[in-house]
mmCIF file of C-alpha atoms in Angstrom:
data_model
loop_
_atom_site.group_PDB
_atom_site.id
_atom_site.type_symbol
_atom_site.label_atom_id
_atom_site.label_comp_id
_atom_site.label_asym_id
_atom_site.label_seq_id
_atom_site.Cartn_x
_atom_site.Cartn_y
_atom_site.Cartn_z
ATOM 1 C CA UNK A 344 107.631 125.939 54.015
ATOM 2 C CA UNK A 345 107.448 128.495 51.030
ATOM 3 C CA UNK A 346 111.167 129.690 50.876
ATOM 4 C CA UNK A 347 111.479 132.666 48.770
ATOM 5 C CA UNK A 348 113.814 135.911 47.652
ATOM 6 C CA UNK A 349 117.247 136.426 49.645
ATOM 7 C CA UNK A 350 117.854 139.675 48.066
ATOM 8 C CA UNK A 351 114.454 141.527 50.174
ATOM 9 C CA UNK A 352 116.474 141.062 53.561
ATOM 10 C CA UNK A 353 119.670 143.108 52.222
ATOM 11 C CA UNK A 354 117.098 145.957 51.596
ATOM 12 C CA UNK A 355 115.611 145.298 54.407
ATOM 13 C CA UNK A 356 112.873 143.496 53.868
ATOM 14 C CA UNK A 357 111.319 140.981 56.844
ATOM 15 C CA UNK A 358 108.445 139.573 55.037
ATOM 16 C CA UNK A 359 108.051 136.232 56.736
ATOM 17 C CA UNK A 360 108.489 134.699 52.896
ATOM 18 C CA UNK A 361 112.325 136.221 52.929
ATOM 19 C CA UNK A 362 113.910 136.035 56.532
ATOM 20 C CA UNK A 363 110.741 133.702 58.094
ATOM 21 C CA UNK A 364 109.766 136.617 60.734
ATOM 22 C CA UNK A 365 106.599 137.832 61.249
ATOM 23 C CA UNK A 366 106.475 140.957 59.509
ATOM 24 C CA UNK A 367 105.253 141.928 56.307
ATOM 25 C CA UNK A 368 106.901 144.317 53.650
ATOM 26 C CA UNK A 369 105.711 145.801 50.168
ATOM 27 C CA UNK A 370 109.626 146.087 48.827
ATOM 28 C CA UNK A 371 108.962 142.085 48.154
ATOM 29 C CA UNK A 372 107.696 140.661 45.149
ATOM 30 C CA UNK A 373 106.889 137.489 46.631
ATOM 31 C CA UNK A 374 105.180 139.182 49.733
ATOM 32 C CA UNK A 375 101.272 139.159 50.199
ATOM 33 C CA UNK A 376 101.585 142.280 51.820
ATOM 34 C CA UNK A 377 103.576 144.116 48.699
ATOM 35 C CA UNK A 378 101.276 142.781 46.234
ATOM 36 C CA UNK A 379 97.618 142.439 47.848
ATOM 37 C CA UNK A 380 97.222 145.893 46.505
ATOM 38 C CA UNK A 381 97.569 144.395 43.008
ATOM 39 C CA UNK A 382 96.299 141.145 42.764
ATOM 40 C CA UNK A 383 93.250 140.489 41.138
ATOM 41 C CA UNK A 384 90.925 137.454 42.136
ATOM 42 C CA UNK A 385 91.720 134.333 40.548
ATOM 43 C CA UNK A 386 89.212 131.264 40.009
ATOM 44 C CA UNK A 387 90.979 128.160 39.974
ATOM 45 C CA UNK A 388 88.976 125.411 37.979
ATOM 46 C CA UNK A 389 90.497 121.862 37.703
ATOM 47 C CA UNK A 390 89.289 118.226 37.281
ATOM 48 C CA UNK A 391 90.333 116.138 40.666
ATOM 49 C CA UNK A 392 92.249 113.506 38.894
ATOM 50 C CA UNK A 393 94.078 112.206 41.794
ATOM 51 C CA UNK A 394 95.039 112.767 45.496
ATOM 52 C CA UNK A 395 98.782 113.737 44.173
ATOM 53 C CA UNK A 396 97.120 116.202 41.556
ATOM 54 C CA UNK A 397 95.423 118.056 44.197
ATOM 55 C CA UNK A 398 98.174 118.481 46.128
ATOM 56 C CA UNK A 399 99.651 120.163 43.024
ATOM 57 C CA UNK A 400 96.292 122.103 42.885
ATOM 58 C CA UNK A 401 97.032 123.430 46.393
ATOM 59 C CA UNK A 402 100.726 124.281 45.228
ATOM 60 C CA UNK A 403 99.613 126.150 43.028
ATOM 61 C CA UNK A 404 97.170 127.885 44.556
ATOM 62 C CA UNK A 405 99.394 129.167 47.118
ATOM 63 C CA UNK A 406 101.925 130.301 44.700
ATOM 64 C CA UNK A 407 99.599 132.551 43.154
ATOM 65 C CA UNK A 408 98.994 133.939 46.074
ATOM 66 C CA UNK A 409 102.248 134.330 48.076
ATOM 67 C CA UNK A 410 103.993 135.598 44.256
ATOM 68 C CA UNK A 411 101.088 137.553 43.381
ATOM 69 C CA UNK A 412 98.820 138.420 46.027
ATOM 70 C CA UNK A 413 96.074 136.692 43.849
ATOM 71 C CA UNK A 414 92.666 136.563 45.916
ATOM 72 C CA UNK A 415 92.657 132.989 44.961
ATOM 73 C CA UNK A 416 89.047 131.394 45.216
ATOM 74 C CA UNK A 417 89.503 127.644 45.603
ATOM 75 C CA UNK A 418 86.548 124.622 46.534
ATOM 76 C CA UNK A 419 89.365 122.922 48.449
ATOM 77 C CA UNK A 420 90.092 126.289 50.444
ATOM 78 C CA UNK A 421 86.516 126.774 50.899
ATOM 79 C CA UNK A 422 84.274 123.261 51.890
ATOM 80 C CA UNK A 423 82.731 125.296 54.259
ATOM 81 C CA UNK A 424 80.859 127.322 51.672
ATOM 82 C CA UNK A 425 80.581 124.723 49.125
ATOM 83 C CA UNK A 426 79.066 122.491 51.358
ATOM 84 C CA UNK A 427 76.718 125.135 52.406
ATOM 85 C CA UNK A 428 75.457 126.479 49.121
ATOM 86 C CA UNK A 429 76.590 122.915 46.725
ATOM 87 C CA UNK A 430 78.786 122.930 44.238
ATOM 88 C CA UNK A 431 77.039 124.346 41.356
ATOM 89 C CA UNK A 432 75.494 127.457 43.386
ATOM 90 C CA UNK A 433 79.340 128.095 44.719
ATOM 91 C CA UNK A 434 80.967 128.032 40.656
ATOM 92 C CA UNK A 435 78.362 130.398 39.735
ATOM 93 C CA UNK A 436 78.916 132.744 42.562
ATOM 94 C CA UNK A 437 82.364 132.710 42.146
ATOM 95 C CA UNK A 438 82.238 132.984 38.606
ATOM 96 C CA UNK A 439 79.883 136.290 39.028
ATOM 97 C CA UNK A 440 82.602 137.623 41.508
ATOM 98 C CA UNK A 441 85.783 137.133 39.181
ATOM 99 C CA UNK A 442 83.630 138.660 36.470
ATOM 100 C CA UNK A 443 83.035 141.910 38.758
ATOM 101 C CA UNK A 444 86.485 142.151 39.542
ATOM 102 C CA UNK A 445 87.980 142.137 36.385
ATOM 103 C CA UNK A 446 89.781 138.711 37.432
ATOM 104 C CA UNK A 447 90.432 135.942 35.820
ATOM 105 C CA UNK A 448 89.455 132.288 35.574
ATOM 106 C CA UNK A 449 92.222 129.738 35.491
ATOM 107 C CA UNK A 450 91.347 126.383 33.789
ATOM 108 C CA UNK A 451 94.123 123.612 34.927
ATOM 109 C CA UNK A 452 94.663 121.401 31.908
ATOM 110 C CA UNK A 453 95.476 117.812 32.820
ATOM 111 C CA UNK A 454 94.633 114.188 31.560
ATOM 112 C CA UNK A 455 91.625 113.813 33.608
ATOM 113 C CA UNK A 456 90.387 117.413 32.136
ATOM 114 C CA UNK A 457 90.903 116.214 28.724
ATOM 115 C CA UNK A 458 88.982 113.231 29.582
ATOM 116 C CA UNK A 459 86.247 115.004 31.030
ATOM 117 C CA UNK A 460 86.346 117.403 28.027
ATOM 118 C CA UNK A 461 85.860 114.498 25.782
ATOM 119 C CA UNK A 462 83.059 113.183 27.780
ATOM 120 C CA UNK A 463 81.392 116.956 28.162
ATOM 121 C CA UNK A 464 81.420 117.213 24.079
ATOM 122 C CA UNK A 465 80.079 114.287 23.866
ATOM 123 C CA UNK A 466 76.694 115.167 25.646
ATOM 124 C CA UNK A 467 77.976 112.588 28.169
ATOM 125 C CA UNK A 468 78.133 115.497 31.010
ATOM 126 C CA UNK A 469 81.428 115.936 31.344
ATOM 127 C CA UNK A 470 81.668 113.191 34.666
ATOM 128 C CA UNK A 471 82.054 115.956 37.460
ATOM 129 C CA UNK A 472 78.949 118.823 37.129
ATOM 130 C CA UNK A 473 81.133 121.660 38.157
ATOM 131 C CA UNK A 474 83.553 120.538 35.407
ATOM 132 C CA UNK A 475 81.181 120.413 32.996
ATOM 133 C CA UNK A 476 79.986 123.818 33.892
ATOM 134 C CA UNK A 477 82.851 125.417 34.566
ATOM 135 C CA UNK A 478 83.123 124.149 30.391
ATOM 136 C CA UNK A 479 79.588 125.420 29.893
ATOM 137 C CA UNK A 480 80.881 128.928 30.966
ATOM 138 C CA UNK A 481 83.830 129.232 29.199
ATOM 139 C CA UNK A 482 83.498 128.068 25.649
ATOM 140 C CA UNK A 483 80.511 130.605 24.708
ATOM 141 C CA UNK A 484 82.472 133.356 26.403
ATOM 142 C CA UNK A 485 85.514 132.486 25.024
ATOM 143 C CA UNK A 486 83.593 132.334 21.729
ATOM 144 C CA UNK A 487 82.055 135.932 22.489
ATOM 145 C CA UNK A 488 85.288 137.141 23.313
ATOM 146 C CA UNK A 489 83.992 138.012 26.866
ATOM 147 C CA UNK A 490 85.360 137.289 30.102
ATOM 148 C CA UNK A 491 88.872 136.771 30.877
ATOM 149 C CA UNK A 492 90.376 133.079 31.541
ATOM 150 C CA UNK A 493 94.023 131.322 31.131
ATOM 151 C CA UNK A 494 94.675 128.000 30.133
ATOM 152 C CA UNK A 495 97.594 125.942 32.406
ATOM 153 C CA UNK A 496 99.105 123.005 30.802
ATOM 154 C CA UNK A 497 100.375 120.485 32.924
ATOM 155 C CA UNK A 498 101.422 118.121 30.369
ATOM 156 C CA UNK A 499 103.028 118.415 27.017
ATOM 157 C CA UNK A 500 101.832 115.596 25.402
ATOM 158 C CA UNK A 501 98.212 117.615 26.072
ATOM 159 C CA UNK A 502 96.611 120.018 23.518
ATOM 160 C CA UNK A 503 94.456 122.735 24.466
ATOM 161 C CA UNK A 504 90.683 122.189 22.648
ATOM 162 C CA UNK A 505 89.893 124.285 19.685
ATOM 163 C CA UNK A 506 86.995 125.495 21.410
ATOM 164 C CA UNK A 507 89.543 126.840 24.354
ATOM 165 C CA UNK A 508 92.186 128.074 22.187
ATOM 166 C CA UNK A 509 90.958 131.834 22.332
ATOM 167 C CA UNK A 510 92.544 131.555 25.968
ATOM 168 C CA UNK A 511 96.388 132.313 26.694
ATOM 169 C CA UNK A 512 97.653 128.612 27.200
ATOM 170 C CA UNK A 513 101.131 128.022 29.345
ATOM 171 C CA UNK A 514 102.621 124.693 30.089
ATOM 172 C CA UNK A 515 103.764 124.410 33.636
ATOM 173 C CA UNK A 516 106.375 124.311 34.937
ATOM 174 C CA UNK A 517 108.623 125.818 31.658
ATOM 175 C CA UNK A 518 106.365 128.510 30.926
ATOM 176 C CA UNK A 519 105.942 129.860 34.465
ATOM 177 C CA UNK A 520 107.372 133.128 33.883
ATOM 178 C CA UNK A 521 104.630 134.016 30.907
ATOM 179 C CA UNK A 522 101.702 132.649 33.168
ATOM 180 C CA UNK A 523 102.228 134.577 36.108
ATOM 181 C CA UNK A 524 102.874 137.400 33.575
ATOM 182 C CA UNK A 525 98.980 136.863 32.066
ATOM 183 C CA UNK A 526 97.600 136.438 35.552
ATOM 184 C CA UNK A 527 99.602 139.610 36.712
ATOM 185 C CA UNK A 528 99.889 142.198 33.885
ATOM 186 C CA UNK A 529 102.662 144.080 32.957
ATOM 187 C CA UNK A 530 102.781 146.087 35.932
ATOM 188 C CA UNK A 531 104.932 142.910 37.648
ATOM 189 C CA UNK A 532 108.344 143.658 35.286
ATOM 190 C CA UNK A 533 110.212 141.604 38.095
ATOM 191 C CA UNK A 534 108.459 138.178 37.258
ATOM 192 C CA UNK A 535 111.484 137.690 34.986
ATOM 193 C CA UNK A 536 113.858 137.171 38.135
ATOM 194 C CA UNK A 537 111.793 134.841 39.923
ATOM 195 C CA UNK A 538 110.701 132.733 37.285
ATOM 196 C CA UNK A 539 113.041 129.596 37.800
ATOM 197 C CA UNK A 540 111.951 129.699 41.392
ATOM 198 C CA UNK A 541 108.778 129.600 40.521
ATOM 199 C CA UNK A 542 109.409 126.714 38.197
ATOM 200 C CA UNK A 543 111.140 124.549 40.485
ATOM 201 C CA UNK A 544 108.518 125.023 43.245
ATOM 202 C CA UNK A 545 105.987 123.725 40.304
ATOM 203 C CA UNK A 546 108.120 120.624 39.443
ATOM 204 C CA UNK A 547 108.803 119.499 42.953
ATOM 205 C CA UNK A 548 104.610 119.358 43.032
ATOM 206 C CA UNK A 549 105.082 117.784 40.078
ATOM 207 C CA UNK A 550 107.268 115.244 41.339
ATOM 208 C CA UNK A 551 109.517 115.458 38.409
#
């Protein structure tokens, strides 16, 4: 269970995130219902390297949208509708949405998406199609200076492709304060005071 910010219930706060109730307050930084208003959709792209990394995926995910109130679009949240429409059809739909909303694309950065990367430059395809065209999308926009995406590191020995580097790039866990700040804008000042809890919810995923 998500366990978040002890200060909301001395103002009174009983956002099931604080005090575990069932009801929802906007004085809470952490609380769906406080920042819904604010959050901006948020396309998680990744490369499924192993059952342990998606369950990091799915941290994440949720973290974004309990600290946020991120509209988080996620294939792992949503078989139903990639199995309906296929892969491909579902990235490009999603892709179209973010890009009407003024949200942003978030590009995971492990060892498997380096590999993939590798493979994708290499006219080899990249391994995974939605990989590959999540890639496809990115590097001419990033090159255009169109569309707005973010870069997560999840390991330091990994560095972000040339091609890429136009995007903000944060390595996760450390840098969890200056992420959610790129995903959030400055309107979320407060970030600062959360930030370790954010990180150590990231490094338990981790498993470090």
């Amino acid at each position: 269970m998500l366990q978040f910010h002890r200060g909301c219930s001395e103002q009174g706060c009983h956002c099931r995130h604080c005090c575990h109730c069932r009801h929802c307050c906007h004085c809470c930084p952490f609380c769906p219902a406080g920042a819904a208003a604010r959050g901006r959709p948020v396309l998680l792209l990744y490369s499924p390297d192993s059952e342990e990394h998606l369950a990091l995926v799915c941290a994440l995910a949720e973290l974004l949208r309990v600290c946020l109130g991120c509209e988080v679009r996620l294939d792992l949240w949503e078989a139903g509708g990639v199995g309906r429409s296929g892969a491909l059809p579902w990235l490009y739909a999603q892709r179209r949405h973010v890009g009407r909303e003024r949200g942003t694309v978030l590009l995971l950065w492990s060892r498997g998406s380096s590999r993939l990367f590798h493979l994708w430059r290499g006219g080899e395809g990249g391994g995974e199609p939605p990989f590959a065209a999540a890639l496809s999308c990115a590097v001419p926009a990033l090159s255009a200076g169109t569309g707005r995406y973010v870069v997560a590191r999840l390991d330091p020995a990994l560095s972000v492709p040339h091609v890429l580097r136009a995007a903000p790039a944060f390595l996760l866990p450390g840098e969890a304060v200056g992420f959610l700040r790129a995903l959030s804008g400055r309107r979320r000042c407060r970030l600062e005071r959360h930030g370790a809890a954010v990180a150590e919810r990231l490094r338990r995923a981790l498993g470090e």
